[in-house]
Coordinates of C-alpha atoms and ligand atoms in Angstrom, one line a residue:
X1 CA -36.1 -39.5 33.7
X2 CA -33.1 -42.2 34.6
X3 CA -32.1 -42.8 37.9
X4 CA -28.3 -42.2 38.2
X5 CA -25.6 -45.4 38.1
X6 CA -21.9 -45.9 38.5
X7 CA -20.3 -47.3 35.3
X8 CA -17.1 -46.6 33.7
X9 CA -19.2 -44.0 32.2
X10 CA -21.5 -42.8 34.8
X11 CA -20.4 -41.6 38.5
X12 CA -22.7 -41.0 41.1
X13 CA -22.3 -39.9 44.7
X14 CA -24.8 -40.2 47.4
X15 CA -24.1 -36.9 49.7
X16 CA -26.3 -38.2 52.1
X17 CA -25.4 -38.0 55.8
X18 CA -25.5 -35.7 58.7
X19 CA -26.2 -32.0 57.3
X20 CA -26.6 -28.2 59.1
X21 CA -29.8 -27.4 60.0
X22 CA -31.8 -24.6 61.1
X23 CA -35.5 -23.5 61.6
X24 CA -36.9 -20.3 60.4
X25 CA -40.1 -19.3 61.5
X26 CA -39.4 -15.8 61.7
X27 CA -38.0 -15.8 57.9
X28 CA -34.9 -14.6 58.8
X29 CA -32.5 -17.0 56.1
X30 CA -33.2 -14.4 53.0
X31 CA -32.4 -11.5 54.3
X32 CA -29.5 -13.0 56.6
X33 CA -27.5 -14.4 53.3
X34 CA -28.2 -18.0 54.4
X35 CA -28.3 -18.8 50.8
X36 CA -24.7 -18.8 50.5
X37 CA -24.3 -20.7 53.9
X38 CA -25.4 -20.1 57.5
X39 CA -23.8 -20.9 61.3
X40 CA -25.7 -21.4 64.3
X41 CA -26.8 -24.8 62.6
X42 CA -27.9 -27.8 64.5
X43 CA -26.9 -31.2 62.9
X44 CA -29.8 -33.6 61.1
X45 CA -29.8 -36.4 59.1
X46 CA -30.3 -36.5 55.8
X47 CA -32.6 -37.9 54.3
X48 CA -34.9 -38.4 57.1
X49 CA -37.9 -35.9 58.2
X50 CA -37.2 -33.4 60.8
X51 CA -40.4 -33.7 62.5
X52 CA -39.2 -36.3 64.9
X53 CA -35.8 -36.1 65.1
X54 CA -35.5 -33.2 67.7
X55 CA -38.0 -32.4 70.7
X56 CA -38.9 -28.8 69.1
X57 CA -40.2 -29.8 65.5
X58 CA -42.6 -32.2 65.5
X59 CA -45.4 -29.9 64.2
X60 CA -43.7 -27.4 62.6
X61 CA -44.0 -27.1 59.2
X62 CA -42.5 -23.6 58.3
X63 CA -39.3 -22.5 56.4
X64 CA -36.3 -24.6 57.5
X65 CA -32.8 -24.8 56.0
X66 CA -30.3 -27.7 55.3
X67 CA -26.9 -27.1 54.3
X68 CA -24.0 -29.6 53.2
X69 CA -20.2 -29.1 51.9
X70 CA -18.9 -31.2 49.7
X71 CA -15.4 -31.7 47.5
X72 CA -15.6 -32.9 43.7
X73 CA -14.0 -36.4 43.6
X74 CA -11.9 -37.6 40.9
X75 CA -13.8 -39.1 38.1
X76 CA -15.8 -35.4 38.0
X77 CA -14.9 -33.3 35.6
X78 CA -17.3 -30.3 35.0
X79 CA -14.8 -29.6 32.0
X80 CA -15.8 -32.8 29.8
X81 CA -18.6 -33.7 31.3
X82 CA -22.4 -33.0 32.7
X83 CA -23.3 -32.9 36.4
X84 CA -26.7 -33.0 37.7
X85 CA -27.2 -32.8 41.3
X86 CA -30.4 -34.8 42.2
X87 CA -33.4 -35.2 44.8
X88 CA -35.3 -37.9 45.3
X89 CA -38.1 -36.3 47.3
X90 CA -38.4 -33.2 49.2
X91 CA -41.4 -32.8 51.0
X92 CA -43.1 -29.8 50.1
X93 CA -41.1 -27.1 48.1
X94 CA -37.5 -26.9 48.1
X95 CA -35.3 -23.8 46.9
X96 CA -31.7 -24.7 45.7
X97 CA -28.6 -22.9 46.1
X98 CA -25.5 -24.3 45.1
X99 CA -22.3 -21.8 46.2
X100 CA -24.6 -19.0 46.7
X101 CA -26.2 -19.6 43.2
X102 CA -29.9 -20.1 43.1
X103 CA -30.3 -23.7 40.8
X104 CA -34.1 -23.2 40.8
X105 CA -37.3 -24.4 43.1
X106 CA -39.2 -27.3 42.8
X107 CA -42.8 -27.8 44.1
X108 CA -44.2 -31.3 45.4
X109 CA -42.9 -34.1 47.6
X110 CA -42.1 -38.1 46.6
X111 CA -40.9 -37.2 43.1
X112 CA -37.3 -36.4 42.0
X113 CA -36.1 -33.2 40.6
X114 CA -32.6 -32.5 39.6
X115 CA -30.7 -29.3 38.5
X116 CA -27.6 -29.0 35.7
X117 CA -24.6 -27.9 38.2
X118 CA -22.1 -28.5 35.9
X119 CA -20.8 -24.4 35.4
X120 CA -21.3 -23.7 39.1
X121 CA -19.2 -26.4 40.6
X122 CA -16.2 -25.7 42.5
X123 CA -13.3 -28.7 42.9
X124 CA -13.5 -28.5 46.4
X125 CA -15.3 -26.8 49.3
X126 CA -18.8 -26.5 47.2
X127 CA -21.8 -25.4 49.7
X128 CA -25.2 -26.7 48.5
X129 CA -28.2 -24.8 50.8
X130 CA -31.9 -26.1 50.5
X131 CA -35.1 -24.2 51.9
X132 CA -37.6 -26.3 52.4
X133 CA -41.2 -25.3 53.1
X134 CA -43.5 -27.7 54.2
X135 CA -46.5 -25.9 55.1
X136 CA -50.2 -26.8 54.5
X137 CA -51.8 -24.9 52.2
X138 CA -55.4 -25.3 50.4
X139 CA -53.7 -24.7 46.6
X140 CA -51.4 -27.1 47.2
X141 CA -51.4 -31.0 46.6
X142 CA -52.1 -32.3 49.1
X143 CA -53.8 -29.5 50.6
X144 CA -54.2 -28.5 54.3
X145 CA -55.5 -25.5 56.6
X146 CA -58.6 -25.0 54.1
X147 CA -61.0 -22.6 54.7
X148 CA -64.4 -22.8 56.0
X149 CA -65.9 -22.8 52.5
X150 CA -63.6 -25.5 51.9
X151 CA -64.4 -27.5 54.7
X152 CA -67.6 -28.1 53.7
X153 CA -66.7 -30.0 50.4
X154 CA -63.5 -31.5 51.4
X155 CA -65.1 -34.0 54.2
X156 CA -62.8 -34.9 57.4
X157 CA -64.0 -31.4 58.4
X158 CA -66.1 -32.8 61.2
X159 CA -62.9 -33.6 63.5
X160 CA -60.1 -31.7 61.8
X161 CA -56.4 -33.1 62.5
X162 CA -53.8 -30.9 63.9
X163 CA -51.8 -30.0 61.6
X164 CA -54.9 -29.3 59.9
X165 CA -54.2 -31.3 56.9
X166 CA -57.4 -33.0 54.1
X167 CA -55.7 -36.4 54.8
X168 CA -54.8 -38.8 57.3
X169 CA -51.2 -39.3 57.7
X170 CA -48.9 -36.8 59.4
X171 CA -47.6 -34.4 57.2
X172 CA -43.8 -34.9 57.4
X173 CA -41.5 -32.6 55.7
X174 CA -37.9 -32.1 55.0
X175 CA -35.2 -34.1 52.4
X176 CA -36.9 -37.5 52.5
X177 CA -34.8 -39.6 50.2
X178 CA -31.1 -39.2 48.8
X179 CA -29.3 -36.5 47.5
X180 CA -27.1 -37.7 44.8
X181 CA -24.5 -35.8 42.3
X182 CA -23.7 -37.9 39.2
X183 CA -21.5 -37.1 36.3
X184 CA -21.9 -38.5 32.7
X185 CA -20.6 -37.7 29.4
X186 CA -22.7 -34.6 27.6
X187 CA -23.8 -37.0 24.6
X188 CA -25.1 -39.1 27.2
X189 CA -28.3 -41.5 26.9
X190 CA -31.2 -39.1 28.8
X191 CA -34.3 -41.5 28.8
X192 CA -35.4 -45.1 28.3
X193 CA -38.6 -46.2 27.5
X194 CA -39.0 -50.0 27.4
X195 CA -42.7 -51.8 26.2
X196 CA -42.9 -55.4 26.4
X197 CA -45.6 -57.7 24.6
X198 CA -45.7 -61.6 24.3
X199 CA -46.3 -63.0 21.2
X200 CA -46.8 -66.9 21.2
X201 CA -43.6 -68.0 23.3
X202 CA -41.7 -64.6 22.4
X203 CA -41.4 -61.8 24.5
X204 CA -41.0 -58.7 22.4
X205 CA -39.4 -55.4 23.6
X206 CA -39.5 -52.0 22.2
X207 CA -37.2 -50.1 23.4
X208 CA -36.6 -46.2 22.7
X209 CA -33.8 -44.3 23.5
X210 CA -33.6 -40.2 23.8
X211 CA -30.1 -38.8 23.2
X212 CA -28.5 -35.7 22.1
X213 CA -26.5 -37.2 19.0
X214 CA -27.0 -39.4 15.9
X215 CA -24.6 -42.0 17.3
X216 CA -24.7 -45.9 16.7
X217 CA -26.5 -47.6 19.9
X218 CA -26.0 -50.9 21.0
X219 CA -28.0 -53.2 22.9
X220 CA -27.5 -56.1 24.6
X221 CA -30.3 -58.3 26.4
X222 CA -29.1 -61.1 29.4
X223 CA -30.2 -63.3 31.1
X224 CA -32.5 -66.8 31.2
X225 CA -29.7 -68.2 28.2
X226 CA -30.6 -64.6 26.2
X227 CA -27.7 -63.2 25.0
X228 CA -29.1 -60.8 22.3
X229 CA -26.9 -58.0 20.9
X230 CA -28.5 -55.4 18.4
X231 CA -27.4 -52.4 17.2
X232 CA -29.1 -49.3 15.5
X233 CA -28.6 -45.6 14.5
X234 CA -32.3 -45.1 15.0
X235 CA -33.7 -44.4 18.3
X236 CA -35.8 -47.3 18.8
X237 CA -35.5 -50.9 18.4
X238 CA -37.0 -54.3 18.7
X239 CA -35.5 -57.1 20.6
X240 CA -37.1 -60.3 20.0
X241 CA -36.7 -63.1 22.9
X242 CA -37.4 -66.3 22.0
X243 CA -39.1 -68.6 24.7
X244 CA -38.8 -65.2 26.9
X245 CA -39.1 -65.9 30.8
X246 CA -42.3 -63.7 31.8
X247 CA -42.2 -61.9 34.9
X248 CA -45.1 -62.6 37.1
X249 CA -45.2 -62.4 40.9
X250 CA -44.7 -66.3 40.6
X251 CA -41.6 -65.7 38.7
X252 CA -40.2 -62.7 38.6
X253 CA -37.7 -63.4 35.8
X254 CA -36.1 -60.1 35.0
X255 CA -33.4 -59.5 32.1
X256 CA -30.7 -57.1 32.0
X257 CA -30.5 -54.7 29.3
X258 CA -27.6 -52.7 28.3
X259 CA -28.1 -50.0 26.2
X260 CA -24.4 -48.0 25.1
X261 CA -23.6 -45.5 22.5
X262 CA -20.9 -46.0 20.4
X263 CA -18.5 -43.9 18.2
X264 CA -15.9 -44.9 16.1
X265 CA -16.0 -48.3 17.6
X266 CA -15.6 -47.0 21.2
X267 CA -18.3 -47.2 23.9
X268 CA -18.9 -43.7 25.1
X269 CA -22.0 -44.1 27.3
X270 CA -23.8 -46.9 28.9
X271 CA -27.0 -47.6 31.0
X272 CA -28.5 -50.9 32.4
X273 CA -31.7 -51.7 33.0
X274 CA -33.6 -54.8 34.6
X275 CA -36.7 -55.6 32.4
X276 CA -39.5 -57.6 32.9
X277 CA -41.6 -59.1 30.2
X278 CA -45.2 -59.1 30.9
X279 CA -48.5 -57.4 29.8
X280 CA -51.0 -56.2 31.6
X281 CA -54.7 -55.7 30.7
X282 CA -58.0 -55.3 32.0
X283 CA -60.6 -57.3 29.6
X284 CA -64.1 -57.5 30.7
X285 CA -64.4 -58.2 34.4
X286 CA -61.0 -59.8 34.6
X287 CA -57.1 -58.1 35.3
X288 CA -55.1 -60.0 33.1
X289 CA -51.4 -60.7 34.2
X290 CA -50.0 -62.2 30.6
X291 CA -52.8 -62.9 29.6
X292 CA -54.1 -64.8 32.6
X293 CA -56.8 -63.6 35.2
X294 CA -55.0 -62.3 38.6
X295 CA -56.2 -61.8 41.7
X296 CA -55.1 -58.5 44.2
X297 CA -54.4 -59.7 47.9
X298 CA -52.1 -57.1 49.7
X299 CA -52.4 -53.8 51.5
X300 CA -52.3 -49.8 50.9
X301 CA -49.2 -48.8 53.1
X302 CA -47.2 -45.6 54.4
X303 CA -43.9 -44.4 53.9
X304 CA -43.7 -44.4 57.8
X305 CA -41.3 -45.4 60.8
X306 CA -40.5 -44.0 64.2
X307 CA -38.4 -41.1 64.3
X308 CA -37.1 -41.3 60.7
X309 CA -40.8 -40.5 59.6
X310 CA -41.1 -40.5 55.6
X311 CA -37.8 -40.5 55.4
X312 CA -36.0 -43.2 52.8
X313 CA -35.8 -46.4 55.5
X314 CA -33.8 -49.3 53.9
X315 CA -34.5 -52.1 56.5
X316 CA -37.8 -51.0 56.8
X317 CA -38.2 -51.5 53.2
X318 CA -36.5 -55.4 53.2
X319 CA -38.5 -56.1 56.4
X320 CA -42.3 -55.1 54.5
X321 CA -41.2 -56.9 51.6
X322 CA -40.4 -60.2 54.1
X323 CA -43.7 -59.6 55.7
X324 CA -45.4 -59.4 52.3
X325 CA -44.3 -62.8 51.3
X326 CA -44.6 -63.9 54.5
X327 CA -48.4 -63.2 54.9
X328 CA -48.8 -64.4 50.9
X329 CA -49.8 -60.9 49.7
X330 CA -48.6 -60.4 45.7
X331 CA -49.7 -56.7 45.8
X332 CA -49.9 -53.3 47.2
X333 CA -51.0 -49.7 46.6
X334 CA -48.2 -46.8 47.4
X335 CA -50.7 -44.8 49.0
X336 CA -51.0 -41.8 48.5
X337 CA -48.0 -41.1 47.2
X338 CA -45.1 -42.7 45.0
X339 CA -42.6 -44.8 47.4
X340 CA -38.8 -44.7 46.9
X341 CA -37.1 -45.7 43.6
X342 CA -35.6 -48.1 45.8
X343 CA -38.8 -50.0 47.1
X344 CA -39.6 -49.8 43.3
X345 CA -36.5 -52.1 42.0
X346 CA -37.1 -54.5 44.8
X347 CA -41.0 -54.6 44.0
X348 CA -39.8 -56.1 40.7
X349 CA -37.0 -58.3 41.9
X350 CA -39.1 -59.8 44.3
X351 CA -42.3 -59.6 42.1
X352 CA -45.0 -57.7 43.8
X353 CA -47.6 -56.0 41.7
X354 CA -48.1 -52.3 42.1
X355 CA -50.8 -49.9 41.8
X356 CA -48.9 -46.7 41.7
X357 CA -50.5 -43.4 42.9
X358 CA -49.5 -39.7 42.3
X359 CA -49.6 -37.4 45.6
X360 CA -52.9 -36.2 44.4
X361 CA -54.8 -37.2 47.9
X362 CA -57.4 -34.6 49.6
X363 CA -58.0 -33.0 46.0
X364 CA -61.2 -31.2 45.8
X365 CA -62.9 -28.7 43.6
X366 CA -64.2 -25.5 44.1
X367 CA -63.3 -22.7 41.8
X368 CA -60.6 -21.3 43.9
X369 CA -57.3 -22.5 43.1
X370 CA -58.4 -25.1 40.9
X371 CA -56.5 -24.7 38.0
X372 CA -53.3 -24.6 40.2
X373 CA -54.6 -28.1 41.5
X374 CA -55.1 -29.5 38.0
X375 CA -51.5 -27.9 37.1
X376 CA -50.1 -29.6 40.0
X377 CA -51.5 -33.0 38.9
X378 CA -50.5 -32.9 35.9
X379 CA -47.0 -32.2 37.0
X380 CA -47.3 -35.3 39.0
X381 CA -48.8 -37.8 36.6
X382 CA -46.1 -36.7 34.6
X383 CA -43.6 -37.2 36.7
X384 CA -44.6 -40.4 38.2
X385 CA -45.2 -41.6 35.1
X386 CA -41.5 -40.7 33.7
X387 CA -40.1 -42.1 36.6
X388 CA -41.6 -45.6 36.9
X389 CA -43.0 -46.4 33.2
X390 CA -39.9 -49.1 33.1
X391 CA -40.9 -51.3 36.1
X392 CA -42.4 -54.2 35.1
X393 CA -44.2 -54.3 39.1
X394 CA -46.4 -51.1 37.9
X395 CA -49.7 -52.4 36.6
X396 CA -51.3 -49.4 36.7
X397 CA -51.8 -45.8 37.4
X398 CA -53.9 -44.4 40.1
X399 CA -54.3 -40.3 39.3
X400 CA -56.0 -39.4 42.7
X401 CA -57.1 -41.0 46.2
X402 CA -60.6 -39.9 47.5
X403 CA -61.0 -37.0 45.5
X404 CA -64.2 -34.8 46.7
X405 CA -65.0 -35.8 43.1
X406 CA -69.2 -35.2 43.8
X407 CA -68.9 -32.1 42.1
X408 CA -69.6 -30.3 39.0
X409 CA -66.0 -29.6 38.5
X410 CA -64.8 -33.2 38.9
X411 CA -65.4 -34.5 35.7
X412 CA -63.5 -32.1 33.4
X413 CA -60.4 -31.9 35.7
X414 CA -60.6 -36.1 35.7
X415 CA -60.9 -36.1 31.7
X416 CA -57.7 -34.2 31.5
X417 CA -56.1 -36.0 34.0
X418 CA -56.8 -39.5 32.3
X419 CA -55.9 -38.0 28.5
X420 CA -53.2 -37.1 29.9
X421 CA -52.2 -40.7 31.8
X422 CA -53.2 -42.5 28.7
X423 CA -51.1 -40.3 26.1
X424 CA -47.9 -40.9 28.3
X425 CA -48.5 -44.5 28.9
X426 CA -51.1 -46.4 26.3
X427 CA -49.8 -49.8 28.3
X428 CA -51.1 -49.5 31.3
X429 CA -54.5 -49.3 33.3
X430 CA -55.5 -46.3 34.6
X431 CA -58.3 -45.6 38.0
X432 CA -58.5 -43.2 40.8
X433 CA -59.1 -44.8 43.9
X434 CA -62.9 -43.5 45.8
X435 CA -64.9 -43.5 48.4
X436 CA -67.8 -41.8 46.5
X437 CA -68.8 -45.2 44.5
X438 CA -72.0 -44.6 43.0
X439 CA -71.7 -40.6 42.6
X440 CA -67.9 -41.0 41.6
X441 CA -67.5 -39.0 38.6
X442 CA -63.9 -40.2 37.6
X443 CA -65.0 -44.4 37.7
X444 CA -66.0 -42.9 34.4
X445 CA -62.7 -42.7 32.9
X446 CA -61.4 -45.5 35.0
X447 CA -60.4 -49.0 33.8
X448 CA -61.0 -50.4 37.0
X449 CA -63.2 -49.6 39.9
X450 CA -60.7 -49.0 43.1
X451 CA -63.6 -48.6 45.7
X452 CA -62.6 -47.8 49.7
X453 CA -65.4 -48.5 52.4
X454 CA -65.0 -49.1 56.0
X455 CA -68.1 -51.2 57.0
X456 CA -68.7 -52.2 60.0
X457 CA -66.0 -49.3 61.0
X458 CA -67.5 -46.0 59.9
X459 CA -70.4 -46.9 58.7
X460 CA -72.4 -49.4 60.4
X461 CA -70.0 -49.4 63.1
X462 CA -69.6 -52.5 65.3
X463 CA -72.2 -54.5 63.4
X464 CA -70.1 -57.2 61.5
X465 CA -73.4 -58.5 59.1
X466 CA -74.8 -55.8 58.7
X467 CA -71.6 -54.1 57.1
X468 CA -71.0 -57.3 54.9
X469 CA -74.4 -57.2 53.8
X470 CA -74.3 -53.5 52.8
X471 CA -70.7 -54.3 51.3
X472 CA -72.1 -56.9 48.9
X473 CA -74.9 -54.5 48.1
X474 CA -73.2 -51.6 47.0
X475 CA -70.4 -53.5 45.1
X476 CA -73.2 -55.2 42.9
X477 CA -74.5 -51.9 42.3
X478 CA -71.5 -50.7 41.4
X479 CA -70.6 -53.7 39.1
X480 CA -74.5 -52.8 37.4
X481 CA -73.6 -49.2 36.9
X482 CA -70.3 -49.4 35.5
X483 CA -69.9 -52.7 34.6
X484 CA -66.3 -52.8 35.1
X485 CA -64.0 -55.1 37.3
X486 CA -64.1 -53.9 41.1
X487 CA -60.7 -53.6 43.7
X488 CA -61.8 -53.6 47.2
X489 CA -58.7 -50.9 47.5
X490 CA -58.9 -49.9 51.4
X491 CA -61.1 -51.7 54.1
X492 CA -60.4 -52.4 58.0
X493 CA -60.8 -51.7 61.3
X494 CA -58.6 -49.3 64.0
X495 CA -57.1 -52.1 65.9
X496 CA -55.2 -51.7 69.2
X497 CA -52.5 -54.3 69.6
X498 CA -53.0 -56.5 72.6
X499 CA -56.7 -55.7 73.1
X500 CA -59.0 -58.7 73.0
X501 CA -62.8 -59.1 73.0
X502 CA -65.1 -61.9 72.4
X503 CA -67.4 -61.4 70.6
X504 CA -65.3 -59.4 68.6
X505 CA -65.8 -55.6 69.7
X506 CA -64.2 -52.6 67.6
X507 CA -60.7 -52.0 68.3
X508 CA -59.9 -56.0 69.3
X509 CA -57.8 -57.9 67.5
X510 CA -60.7 -60.2 66.9
X511 CA -62.7 -57.5 65.6
X512 CA -60.3 -57.0 62.7
X513 CA -59.5 -60.4 61.9
X514 CA -63.2 -61.4 61.6
X515 CA -63.9 -57.7 59.6
X516 CA -61.4 -59.0 57.2
X517 CA -62.3 -62.7 57.0
X518 CA -66.1 -61.7 56.4
X519 CA -65.6 -58.9 53.6
X520 CA -63.0 -61.0 51.8
X521 CA -65.2 -63.7 51.6
X522 CA -68.0 -61.3 50.2
X523 CA -65.7 -60.1 47.7
X524 CA -64.3 -63.4 46.8
X525 CA -67.8 -64.4 45.8
X526 CA -68.2 -61.9 43.2
X527 CA -66.7 -62.6 40.0
X528 CA -66.0 -59.0 39.0
X529 CA -63.6 -58.3 42.0
X530 CA -60.0 -58.5 41.2
X531 CA -58.7 -58.2 44.2
X532 CA -58.4 -57.3 48.0
X533 CA -56.4 -54.4 49.3
X534 CA -56.5 -54.2 53.2
X535 CA -55.9 -50.9 54.9
X536 CA -53.2 -51.0 56.3
X537 CA -50.3 -52.8 56.2
X538 CA -48.9 -51.3 59.5
X539 CA -49.8 -48.8 61.9
X540 CA -48.9 -45.5 61.1
X541 CA -48.4 -41.3 62.1
X542 CA -51.2 -39.2 62.1
X543 CA -51.8 -35.4 63.0
X544 CA -53.7 -35.3 66.5
X545 CA -57.1 -35.8 65.9
X546 CA -60.3 -37.4 68.6
X547 CA -60.3 -40.0 65.8
X548 CA -56.6 -41.2 66.6
X549 CA -55.7 -42.2 69.8
X550 CA -51.7 -41.2 70.0
X551 CA -51.7 -39.7 66.8
X552 CA -51.8 -42.7 65.1
X553 CA -54.1 -44.6 62.6
X554 CA -54.2 -48.1 64.2
X555 CA -55.7 -50.2 60.9
X556 CA -52.3 -52.0 60.5
X557 CA -52.3 -56.0 60.2
X558 CA -48.9 -55.1 61.6
X559 CA -47.7 -52.7 64.4
X560 CA -45.9 -49.4 63.2
X561 CA -42.8 -51.8 64.4
X562 CA -44.1 -54.5 62.3
X563 CA -45.5 -56.9 64.5
X564 CA -48.5 -59.3 63.6
X565 CA -51.6 -58.3 64.9
X566 CA -54.0 -61.5 65.0
X567 CA -55.4 -60.8 61.7
X568 CA -52.0 -60.9 59.9
X569 CA -52.3 -64.8 61.0
X570 CA -55.6 -64.5 59.9
X571 CA -54.3 -63.0 56.4
X572 CA -51.9 -65.8 56.5
X573 CA -54.4 -68.5 56.5
X574 CA -56.5 -66.7 53.9
X575 CA -53.9 -65.6 51.2
X576 CA -52.1 -69.0 51.5
X577 CA -55.1 -71.3 50.5
X578 CA -55.7 -69.7 47.5
Ligands
GCB601 C1 -59.3 -43.6 53.6 C2 -58.5 -42.9 53.1 C3 -56.7 -43.3 54.2 C4 -57.2 -43.4 55.9 C5 -58.2 -44.0 56.1 C6 -58.9 -44.4 57.4 O1 -60.5 -44.0 53.2 O2 -58.1 -43.2 51.9 O3 -56.2 -42.3 53.8 O4 -56.3 -43.3 56.7 O5 -59.6 -43.8 55.0 O6 -58.5 -44.7 58.3 O7 -60.0 -43.6 58.1

């Protein structure tokens, strides 16, 4: 799925701004005809979560209605073009009407969806209505409000959150990413897939395009001294770049690949992609980038900020990349859902290695609803790969976080998902992030093991040395059993900024710094450990529970407003003295 662009052949407008909004706890909207527009609305910012914009909506996850009006700008011509309406992410379920006509529904947040609206547009006064339903249900992914029999297998049950999510972050709702209206020619390029390889000093790009006509396609590759032009009537071409400037965190070299469709000598469509030439593979105990072992240093993170919630927040993205650079990190995982496309573009540009995770968090495997959960996970896997396949920064797909997969149904579930991911992308390693360790059914299929472990925190609480010893023992046993490289995908400690203790004690800044230091030491003394990603980059909002003071997870190395804790300085020393 291509991100909309603006150029002489494609037009895009962003419908973000202040929309009209109404909560609908009594489900009045349908019968009152809100699909054609509604009065008594309050203003809301789009994109952003609704929860923290008002005084009465924080914990409300039910139905709510959005509407906006727009005119069609000059340059948009439904008579000649194809015009689509695209949502970057709506949590959780969206139902959309344009000028009173239903365009369709979409389930699942964090991934884009679009509708062809060519035949439904008016030149002026279009009215767009979106009903959003954020309710937590056992058969949704991620799930919530589990019944008691499900709770037994779905952990976290001892201290349920309110709202009752089966995951540890606030279930923010709303239109979270930009809503775009875009126009292309009717025979536009629909999709592009670029696979890069390195042959000696030559960078090789295999480019496949999808479009509805068998016309001439022209490919121009520019950057780093290259200016390569090639044409074909086929839908695939191989471009060789002599003495290629490879992409890596140290040198995130990007080329511009300009693809044009040509008829009778005239260009009628153009799409430009930033391409990084690199390879990624798991070989023995190593993770190889461009054929050389790479060690991942970084974080799990969240799209989370005060008031905007999970909404697209460009200054926070820029700030986070600045902090990642400052601290010496080279990677992050999009825990626990795909991040905005804009964040992925910047990861390409700034040279970060990304483990791209689907929204499959909190999975459990009791029979009831299992098929539906699998179908949703398959949809998420397909959609994230379709969206992010051309990013050099994406080095691995993570198909789930902490599934409760020491269960007989888990193996077939994951066999199915891994087969799907591999059939869609044979070039990247695939993983699942687990806390089940030796009992993890999905590890059999993983190219690399990703382990979450909170030693000296949830286990051996307060005992730094015991936590480190247990960690060493566990990862050695994992390696002995699976014989695969391992990434420590989560470890850390809640830390109240400004709280100090000597000797270090839980919740103090010293304890977090010491824990991370000691455990990184254990990890780095094992050659099969290919990286450490700390939980979490920043403090983030959760539901309310006795485990979460002030509805916050305080495992951030930075605070929610991005101030460093003591551990940030310690990590900066460690990560800059490699
Ligand atoms: C985990 C989860 C993460 C939680 C974290 C914690 O294992 O993957 O979502 O936030 O533990 O802090 O408990």
